[in-house]
Amino acid sequence: MSSTEPRRTALDALHRSLGATMTDFAGWDMPLRYGSERDEHNAVRTKAGLFDLSHMGEITVTGPGAAALLDFALVGNIGGVKPGRARYTMICREDGGILDDLIVYRLGETEYMVVANASNAQTVLDALVERSAGFDAEVRDDRDAYALLAVQGPESPAILASLTDADLDGLKYYAGLPGTVAGVPALIARTGYTGEDGFELFVKPEHAVELWQALTKAGEGAGLVPCGLSCRDTLRLEAGMPLYGNELSTALTPFDAGLGRVVKFEKEGDFVGRAALTEAAERAAARPPRVLVGLVAEGRRVPRAGYAVVAGGEVIGEVTSGAPSPTLGKPIAMAYVDPAHAAPGAEGVGVDIRGSHEPYEVVALPFYKRRK
């Protein structure tokens, strides 16, 4: 059996010098936590956190036919995205199954950056290359061209503003602009995966360490702390954000996942999966699929992905993600459940935790919403 060494980000030595607990994630050696994951989580909710997200997969699509290619390859209306803006979308198989959820940035008139999840980056790259046949566009693997840092939390705009003269006030959610941060050229995007305001900074790998250090110094008085993947997961769970491999998979269409709104049937021309997704939309309208809901524990036991959701002795669903919630102070979970039990406050719903049916309250997602 051949073992491949995990890939390391440009910040690897820095993470180790900070005492990070490292873990293999999607073939990358990534920081799981630096100290207490609860403290890191709470820092992002109340002050600010700094993340290394360099494992994400950047794919650049350029050329006169770039928009047409992306409209064909993805389910969203990418040609309608204005330069400087970003769009959450998905790439599906011909049968409608979700290959990945993506953010696409329109960097210029004929230039787009597709950001895929680390675990699916190669799959997405291969699919885009394959689907580019016949289009006047080039698909480029830019995973090694970028390091990605994120600063998230209520203090992040002030921290970043101290290091850049870019117009952060004018930068809307899901928009990006080129700028200089602490002397480093960066694509500054107002996106994130925590439920808080924040920014993602795409830079060349050779600039990653100096940018991390500059952000750390700028955030000293504001309570900024380095944050690992562990608190990123609890933050996105509280914010009700889906994670590929948990809430999303090739076994589900966007309509099964309650995200049918990302599929833009009104756009011109064919796109991969259109026929299957049309059927999925009709199926969902006629017989609603299981609904993604929030579950809040009445006790202390933590539900995990794959645990059965039960009511009246019957299995009515399955947990997709579960963890203790630092913000709510209770274990929480996301789960797909039968529509009959999906209404907030539904009676008699529990989770089968090792044979014991633990009571849970059904709530609407998200669990946590920041004050604007």
GROMACS .gro file of C-alpha atoms in nm:
model
  372
    1MET     CA    1   0.000   0.000   0.000
    2SER     CA    2   0.149   0.335  -0.097
    3SER     CA    3   0.096   0.622   0.140
    4THR     CA    4   0.106   0.970  -0.003
    5GLU     CA    5   0.235   1.247   0.219
    6PRO     CA    6  -0.033   1.506   0.301
    7ARG     CA    7   0.012   1.841   0.127
    8ARG     CA    8   0.125   2.132   0.340
    9THR     CA    9   0.014   2.493   0.310
   10ALA     CA   10   0.255   2.786   0.297
   11LEU     CA   11   0.171   2.849   0.666
   12ASP     CA   12   0.259   2.498   0.785
   13ALA     CA   13   0.570   2.589   0.987
   14LEU     CA   14   0.389   2.885   1.141
   15HIS     CA   15   0.099   2.665   1.258
   16ARG     CA   16   0.344   2.425   1.421
   17SER     CA   17   0.530   2.712   1.590
   18LEU     CA   18   0.194   2.819   1.738
   19GLY     CA   19   0.147   2.470   1.882
   20ALA     CA   20  -0.139   2.374   1.651
   21THR     CA   21  -0.284   2.024   1.664
   22MET     CA   22  -0.256   1.915   1.301
   23THR     CA   23  -0.484   1.674   1.118
   24ASP     CA   24  -0.510   1.520   0.772
   25PHE     CA   25  -0.803   1.685   0.596
   26ALA     CA   26  -0.877   1.601   0.231
   27GLY     CA   27  -0.512   1.516   0.175
   28TRP     CA   28  -0.382   1.832   0.345
   29ASP     CA   29  -0.211   1.870   0.681
   30MET     CA   30  -0.431   2.134   0.845
   31PRO     CA   31  -0.458   2.292   1.191
   32LEU     CA   32  -0.748   2.141   1.386
   33ARG     CA   33  -0.707   2.374   1.683
   34TYR     CA   34  -0.438   2.583   1.850
   35GLY     CA   35  -0.572   2.570   2.205
   36SER     CA   36  -0.937   2.542   2.309
   37GLU     CA   37  -1.180   2.503   2.020
   38ARG     CA   38  -1.452   2.658   2.237
   39ASP     CA   39  -1.236   2.969   2.293
   40GLU     CA   40  -1.160   2.989   1.919
   41HIS     CA   41  -1.531   2.955   1.837
   42ASN     CA   42  -1.631   3.223   2.088
   43ALA     CA   43  -1.358   3.459   1.961
   44VAL     CA   44  -1.511   3.448   1.611
   45ARG     CA   45  -1.861   3.508   1.751
   46THR     CA   46  -1.757   3.802   1.971
   47LYS     CA   47  -1.426   3.939   1.836
   48ALA     CA   48  -1.230   3.783   1.547
   49GLY     CA   49  -1.057   3.468   1.429
   50LEU     CA   50  -0.786   3.406   1.169
   51PHE     CA   51  -0.803   3.091   0.953
   52ASP     CA   52  -0.575   2.923   0.700
   53LEU     CA   53  -0.801   2.793   0.421
   54SER     CA   54  -0.527   2.729   0.166
   55HIS     CA   55  -0.658   2.376   0.112
   56MET     CA   56  -0.955   2.509  -0.087
   57GLY     CA   57  -0.938   2.447  -0.462
   58GLU     CA   58  -0.906   2.750  -0.691
   59ILE     CA   59  -0.978   2.694  -1.060
   60THR     CA   60  -0.953   2.984  -1.305
   61VAL     CA   61  -1.173   2.993  -1.615
   62THR     CA   62  -1.079   3.251  -1.879
   63GLY     CA   63  -1.158   3.341  -2.236
   64PRO     CA   64  -1.441   3.476  -2.454
   65GLY     CA   65  -1.647   3.163  -2.383
   66ALA     CA   66  -1.583   3.148  -2.006
   67ALA     CA   67  -1.934   3.259  -1.907
   68ALA     CA   68  -2.098   3.023  -2.158
   69LEU     CA   69  -1.887   2.732  -2.033
   70LEU     CA   70  -1.976   2.798  -1.668
   71ASP     CA   71  -2.345   2.838  -1.754
   72PHE     CA   72  -2.331   2.497  -1.921
   73ALA     CA   73  -2.115   2.327  -1.656
   74LEU     CA   74  -2.284   2.464  -1.341
   75VAL     CA   75  -2.650   2.496  -1.236
   76GLY     CA   76  -2.634   2.873  -1.169
   77ASN     CA   77  -2.667   3.173  -1.397
   78ILE     CA   78  -2.298   3.265  -1.396
   79GLY     CA   79  -2.315   3.488  -1.705
   80GLY     CA   80  -2.544   3.716  -1.503
   81VAL     CA   81  -2.284   3.775  -1.230
   82LYS     CA   82  -2.138   4.125  -1.255
   83PRO     CA   83  -1.757   4.174  -1.245
   84GLY     CA   84  -1.647   4.207  -0.883
   85ARG     CA   85  -1.934   3.993  -0.751
   86ALA     CA   86  -1.952   3.629  -0.639
   87ARG     CA   87  -2.221   3.362  -0.654
   88TYR     CA   88  -2.290   3.050  -0.449
   89THR     CA   89  -2.371   2.764  -0.687
   90MET     CA   90  -2.332   2.392  -0.749
   91ILE     CA   91  -2.189   2.155  -1.005
   92CYS     CA   92  -2.407   1.850  -1.065
   93ARG     CA   93  -2.378   1.521  -1.247
   94GLU     CA   94  -2.594   1.439  -1.549
   95ASP     CA   95  -2.831   1.257  -1.307
   96GLY     CA   96  -2.867   1.570  -1.092
   97GLY     CA   97  -2.649   1.446  -0.802
   98ILE     CA   98  -2.438   1.720  -0.640
   99LEU     CA   99  -2.065   1.691  -0.721
  100ASP     CA  100  -1.980   1.997  -0.511
  101ASP     CA  101  -2.105   2.332  -0.391
  102LEU     CA  102  -1.894   2.623  -0.510
  103ILE     CA  103  -1.834   2.995  -0.493
  104VAL     CA  104  -1.766   3.155  -0.831
  105TYR     CA  105  -1.602   3.500  -0.841
  106ARG     CA  106  -1.619   3.707  -1.158
  107LEU     CA  107  -1.279   3.875  -1.158
  108GLY     CA  108  -1.313   4.049  -1.495
  109GLU     CA  109  -1.509   4.056  -1.819
  110THR     CA  110  -1.379   3.714  -1.928
  111GLU     CA  111  -1.217   3.581  -1.610
  112TYR     CA  112  -1.375   3.377  -1.332
  113MET     CA  113  -1.240   3.197  -1.028
  114VAL     CA  114  -1.422   2.885  -0.914
  115VAL     CA  115  -1.352   2.787  -0.553
  116ALA     CA  116  -1.420   2.420  -0.477
  117ASN     CA  117  -1.407   2.225  -0.152
  118ALA     CA  118  -1.067   2.068  -0.085
  119SER     CA  119  -1.206   1.714  -0.097
  120ASN     CA  120  -1.367   1.772  -0.437
  121ALA     CA  121  -1.119   2.005  -0.607
  122GLN     CA  122  -0.981   1.742  -0.843
  123THR     CA  123  -1.329   1.613  -0.929
  124VAL     CA  124  -1.449   1.966  -1.007
  125LEU     CA  125  -1.137   2.043  -1.211
  126ASP     CA  126  -1.177   1.723  -1.414
  127ALA     CA  127  -1.547   1.792  -1.475
  128LEU     CA  128  -1.483   2.151  -1.588
  129VAL     CA  129  -1.203   2.041  -1.823
  130GLU     CA  130  -1.426   1.771  -1.969
  131ARG     CA  131  -1.723   2.008  -2.006
  132SER     CA  132  -1.507   2.278  -2.168
  133ALA     CA  133  -1.489   2.088  -2.499
  134GLY     CA  134  -1.623   2.312  -2.775
  135PHE     CA  135  -1.608   2.632  -2.567
  136ASP     CA  136  -1.361   2.915  -2.635
  137ALA     CA  137  -1.235   2.905  -2.278
  138GLU     CA  138  -0.939   2.778  -2.078
  139VAL     CA  139  -0.971   2.593  -1.747
  140ARG     CA  140  -0.663   2.631  -1.528
  141ASP     CA  141  -0.573   2.451  -1.206
  142ASP     CA  142  -0.465   2.738  -0.978
  143ARG     CA  143  -0.454   2.548  -0.649
  144ASP     CA  144  -0.081   2.612  -0.615
  145ALA     CA  145  -0.111   2.977  -0.720
  146TYR     CA  146  -0.302   3.085  -0.407
  147ALA     CA  147  -0.287   3.076  -0.032
  148LEU     CA  148  -0.620   3.166   0.132
  149LEU     CA  149  -0.652   3.339   0.469
  150ALA     CA  150  -0.982   3.430   0.630
  151VAL     CA  151  -1.045   3.683   0.905
  152GLN     CA  152  -1.394   3.637   1.049
  153GLY     CA  153  -1.594   3.798   1.327
  154PRO     CA  154  -1.743   4.134   1.430
  155GLU     CA  155  -1.400   4.297   1.469
  156SER     CA  156  -1.273   4.178   1.129
  157PRO     CA  157  -1.371   4.491   0.928
  158ALA     CA  158  -1.181   4.718   1.168
  159ILE     CA  159  -0.876   4.488   1.177
  160LEU     CA  160  -0.859   4.464   0.798
  161ALA     CA  161  -0.927   4.837   0.750
  162SER     CA  162  -0.613   4.914   0.950
  163LEU     CA  163  -0.405   4.728   0.689
  164THR     CA  164  -0.563   4.834   0.359
  165ASP     CA  165  -0.697   5.140   0.181
  166ALA     CA  166  -0.939   4.923  -0.020
  167ASP     CA  167  -1.302   5.037   0.009
  168LEU     CA  168  -1.422   4.777   0.260
  169ASP     CA  169  -1.736   4.977   0.346
  170GLY     CA  170  -1.842   4.960  -0.018
  171LEU     CA  171  -1.761   4.587  -0.046
  172LYS     CA  172  -2.090   4.399  -0.032
  173TYR     CA  173  -2.144   4.045   0.095
  174TYR     CA  174  -2.047   3.802  -0.184
  175ALA     CA  175  -1.827   4.056  -0.363
  176GLY     CA  176  -1.453   4.075  -0.416
  177LEU     CA  177  -1.204   4.341  -0.517
  178PRO     CA  178  -0.830   4.350  -0.581
  179GLY     CA  179  -0.636   4.546  -0.321
  180THR     CA  180  -0.326   4.555  -0.109
  181VAL     CA  181  -0.332   4.429   0.250
  182ALA     CA  182  -0.023   4.507   0.461
  183GLY     CA  183   0.165   4.566   0.135
  184VAL     CA  184   0.060   4.229  -0.007
  185PRO     CA  185  -0.146   4.213  -0.332
  186ALA     CA  186  -0.469   4.028  -0.256
  187LEU     CA  187  -0.815   3.951  -0.383
  188ILE     CA  188  -1.029   4.070  -0.091
  189ALA     CA  189  -1.363   3.887  -0.078
  190ARG     CA  190  -1.646   3.949   0.168
  191THR     CA  191  -1.737   3.583   0.207
  192GLY     CA  192  -1.702   3.324   0.478
  193TYR     CA  193  -1.833   3.010   0.638
  194THR     CA  194  -1.890   3.116   0.998
  195GLY     CA  195  -2.216   3.310   1.003
  196GLU     CA  196  -2.022   3.626   1.092
  197ASP     CA  197  -1.909   3.923   0.884
  198GLY     CA  198  -1.561   3.862   0.751
  199PHE     CA  199  -1.321   3.847   0.463
  200GLU     CA  200  -1.131   3.587   0.264
  201LEU     CA  201  -0.795   3.696   0.126
  202PHE     CA  202  -0.650   3.520  -0.177
  203VAL     CA  203  -0.275   3.584  -0.202
  204LYS     CA  204   0.035   3.427  -0.352
  205PRO     CA  205   0.170   3.149  -0.126
  206GLU     CA  206   0.501   3.334  -0.077
  207HIS     CA  207   0.310   3.623   0.086
  208ALA     CA  208   0.103   3.409   0.323
  209VAL     CA  209   0.332   3.423   0.628
  210GLU     CA  210   0.385   3.800   0.623
  211LEU     CA  211   0.011   3.858   0.578
  212TRP     CA  212  -0.076   3.621   0.865
  213GLN     CA  213   0.174   3.800   1.090
  214ALA     CA  214   0.045   4.145   0.991
  215LEU     CA  215  -0.316   4.042   1.060
  216THR     CA  216  -0.214   3.887   1.393
  217LYS     CA  217  -0.038   4.210   1.498
  218ALA     CA  218  -0.328   4.430   1.378
  219GLY     CA  219  -0.573   4.215   1.571
  220GLU     CA  220  -0.383   4.205   1.901
  221GLY     CA  221  -0.593   4.473   2.071
  222ALA     CA  222  -0.917   4.344   1.920
  223GLY     CA  223  -0.901   3.988   2.055
  224LEU     CA  224  -0.811   3.813   1.726
  225VAL     CA  225  -0.697   3.453   1.772
  226PRO     CA  226  -0.577   3.186   1.527
  227CYS     CA  227  -0.853   2.934   1.457
  228GLY     CA  228  -0.854   2.576   1.329
  229LEU     CA  229  -1.089   2.358   1.130
  230SER     CA  230  -1.265   2.228   1.442
  231CYS     CA  231  -1.425   2.562   1.534
  232ARG     CA  232  -1.489   2.634   1.166
  233ASP     CA  233  -1.715   2.329   1.171
  234THR     CA  234  -1.911   2.431   1.483
  235LEU     CA  235  -1.944   2.788   1.352
  236ARG     CA  236  -2.087   2.677   1.015
  237LEU     CA  237  -2.314   2.426   1.191
  238GLU     CA  238  -2.464   2.699   1.413
  239ALA     CA  239  -2.508   2.913   1.101
  240GLY     CA  240  -2.695   2.625   0.930
  241MET     CA  241  -2.446   2.611   0.642
  242PRO     CA  242  -2.423   2.277   0.455
  243LEU     CA  243  -2.098   2.082   0.437
  244TYR     CA  244  -2.023   1.863   0.137
  245GLY     CA  245  -2.007   1.498   0.244
  246ASN     CA  246  -2.254   1.566   0.528
  247GLU     CA  247  -2.555   1.764   0.404
  248LEU     CA  248  -2.463   1.743   0.034
  249SER     CA  249  -2.360   1.444  -0.179
  250THR     CA  250  -2.395   1.282  -0.521
  251ALA     CA  251  -2.693   1.087  -0.377
  252LEU     CA  252  -2.886   1.415  -0.341
  253THR     CA  253  -3.001   1.673  -0.594
  254PRO     CA  254  -3.014   2.041  -0.490
  255PHE     CA  255  -3.392   1.994  -0.453
  256ASP     CA  256  -3.343   1.705  -0.210
  257ALA     CA  257  -3.112   1.932  -0.010
  258GLY     CA  258  -3.366   2.214   0.004
  259LEU     CA  259  -3.138   2.426  -0.214
  260GLY     CA  260  -3.335   2.412  -0.539
  261ARG     CA  261  -3.312   2.792  -0.555
  262VAL     CA  262  -2.952   2.764  -0.682
  263VAL     CA  263  -3.074   2.587  -0.999
  264LYS     CA  264  -3.155   2.850  -1.264
  265PHE     CA  265  -3.379   2.686  -1.523
  266GLU     CA  266  -3.454   3.027  -1.675
  267LYS     CA  267  -3.101   3.068  -1.814
  268GLU     CA  268  -3.055   3.014  -2.184
  269GLY     CA  269  -2.929   2.688  -2.330
  270ASP     CA  270  -2.870   2.347  -2.190
  271PHE     CA  271  -2.667   2.270  -1.879
  272VAL     CA  272  -2.538   1.947  -1.734
  273GLY     CA  273  -2.817   1.784  -1.535
  274ARG     CA  274  -3.100   2.005  -1.666
  275ALA     CA  275  -3.335   1.717  -1.759
  276ALA     CA  276  -3.276   1.524  -1.435
  277LEU     CA  277  -3.312   1.840  -1.225
  278THR     CA  278  -3.637   1.932  -1.399
  279GLU     CA  279  -3.772   1.593  -1.292
  280ALA     CA  280  -3.629   1.639  -0.940
  281ALA     CA  281  -3.805   1.976  -0.911
  282GLU     CA  282  -4.139   1.822  -1.019
  283ARG     CA  283  -4.090   1.531  -0.779
  284ALA     CA  284  -4.015   1.767  -0.491
  285ALA     CA  285  -4.325   1.974  -0.569
  286ALA     CA  286  -4.550   1.666  -0.583
  287ARG     CA  287  -4.404   1.482  -0.287
  288PRO     CA  288  -4.178   1.695  -0.069
  289PRO     CA  289  -3.850   1.521   0.010
  290ARG     CA  290  -3.703   1.502   0.358
  291VAL     CA  291  -3.639   1.847   0.503
  292LEU     CA  292  -3.312   1.969   0.652
  293VAL     CA  293  -3.394   2.085   1.006
  294GLY     CA  294  -3.214   2.183   1.322
  295LEU     CA  295  -3.224   1.966   1.634
  296VAL     CA  296  -3.143   2.094   1.982
  297ALA     CA  297  -3.072   1.843   2.259
  298GLU     CA  298  -3.262   1.844   2.584
  299GLY     CA  299  -2.983   1.641   2.744
  300ARG     CA  300  -2.602   1.642   2.714
  301ARG     CA  301  -2.543   1.359   2.466
  302VAL     CA  302  -2.403   1.467   2.131
  303PRO     CA  303  -2.558   1.333   1.809
  304ARG     CA  304  -2.321   1.240   1.526
  305ALA     CA  305  -2.356   1.207   1.149
  306GLY     CA  306  -2.542   0.889   1.054
  307TYR     CA  307  -2.744   0.857   1.376
  308ALA     CA  308  -3.114   0.781   1.319
  309VAL     CA  309  -3.380   1.042   1.399
  310VAL     CA  310  -3.688   0.873   1.547
  311ALA     CA  311  -4.050   0.949   1.639
  312GLY     CA  312  -4.314   0.709   1.767
  313GLY     CA  313  -4.074   0.416   1.738
  314GLU     CA  314  -4.017   0.481   1.365
  315VAL     CA  315  -3.704   0.608   1.191
  316ILE     CA  316  -3.802   0.943   1.038
  317GLY     CA  317  -3.463   1.077   0.933
  318GLU     CA  318  -3.089   1.089   0.975
  319VAL     CA  319  -2.842   1.324   1.142
  320THR     CA  320  -2.597   1.480   0.893
  321SER     CA  321  -2.386   1.693   1.134
  322GLY     CA  322  -2.379   1.718   1.512
  323ALA     CA  323  -2.166   1.887   1.777
  324PRO     CA  324  -2.182   2.068   2.109
  325SER     CA  325  -2.282   2.431   2.036
  326PRO     CA  326  -2.069   2.679   2.233
  327THR     CA  327  -2.319   2.959   2.156
  328LEU     CA  328  -2.632   2.769   2.263
  329GLY     CA  329  -2.459   2.572   2.539
  330LYS     CA  330  -2.627   2.250   2.421
  331PRO     CA  331  -2.560   1.976   2.165
  332ILE     CA  332  -2.710   2.057   1.823
  333ALA     CA  333  -2.749   1.874   1.493
  334MET     CA  334  -2.867   1.914   1.138
  335ALA     CA  335  -3.076   1.628   1.006
  336TYR     CA  336  -3.291   1.534   0.709
  337VAL     CA  337  -3.634   1.434   0.843
  338ASP     CA  338  -3.971   1.338   0.693
  339PRO     CA  339  -4.184   1.649   0.621
  340ALA     CA  340  -4.448   1.536   0.874
  341HIS     CA  341  -4.196   1.591   1.154
  342ALA     CA  342  -4.012   1.893   1.011
  343ALA     CA  343  -4.216   2.176   1.163
  344PRO     CA  344  -4.042   2.363   1.447
  345GLY     CA  345  -4.163   2.223   1.777
  346ALA     CA  346  -4.271   1.888   1.626
  347GLU     CA  347  -4.367   1.651   1.909
  348GLY     CA  348  -4.187   1.338   2.019
  349VAL     CA  349  -3.875   1.364   1.805
  350GLY     CA  350  -3.556   1.201   1.930
  351VAL     CA  351  -3.217   1.076   1.816
  352ASP     CA  352  -3.111   0.716   1.858
  353ILE     CA  353  -2.779   0.747   2.040
  354ARG     CA  354  -2.640   0.397   2.089
  355GLY     CA  355  -2.984   0.244   2.144
  356SER     CA  356  -3.119   0.518   2.366
  357HIS     CA  357  -3.381   0.755   2.218
  358GLU     CA  358  -3.269   1.098   2.341
  359PRO     CA  359  -3.531   1.377   2.315
  360TYR     CA  360  -3.460   1.664   2.075
  361GLU     CA  361  -3.642   1.985   1.986
  362VAL     CA  362  -3.695   2.049   1.613
  363VAL     CA  363  -3.601   2.409   1.524
  364ALA     CA  364  -3.576   2.610   1.202
  365LEU     CA  365  -3.226   2.669   1.066
  366PRO     CA  366  -3.002   2.852   1.131
  367PHE     CA  367  -2.946   2.802   1.502
  368TYR     CA  368  -2.759   3.131   1.516
  369LYS     CA  369  -2.802   3.454   1.320
  370ARG     CA  370  -2.573   3.749   1.372
  371ARG     CA  371  -2.712   4.092   1.448
  372LYS     CA  372  -2.666   4.312   1.143
   0.00000   0.00000   0.00000
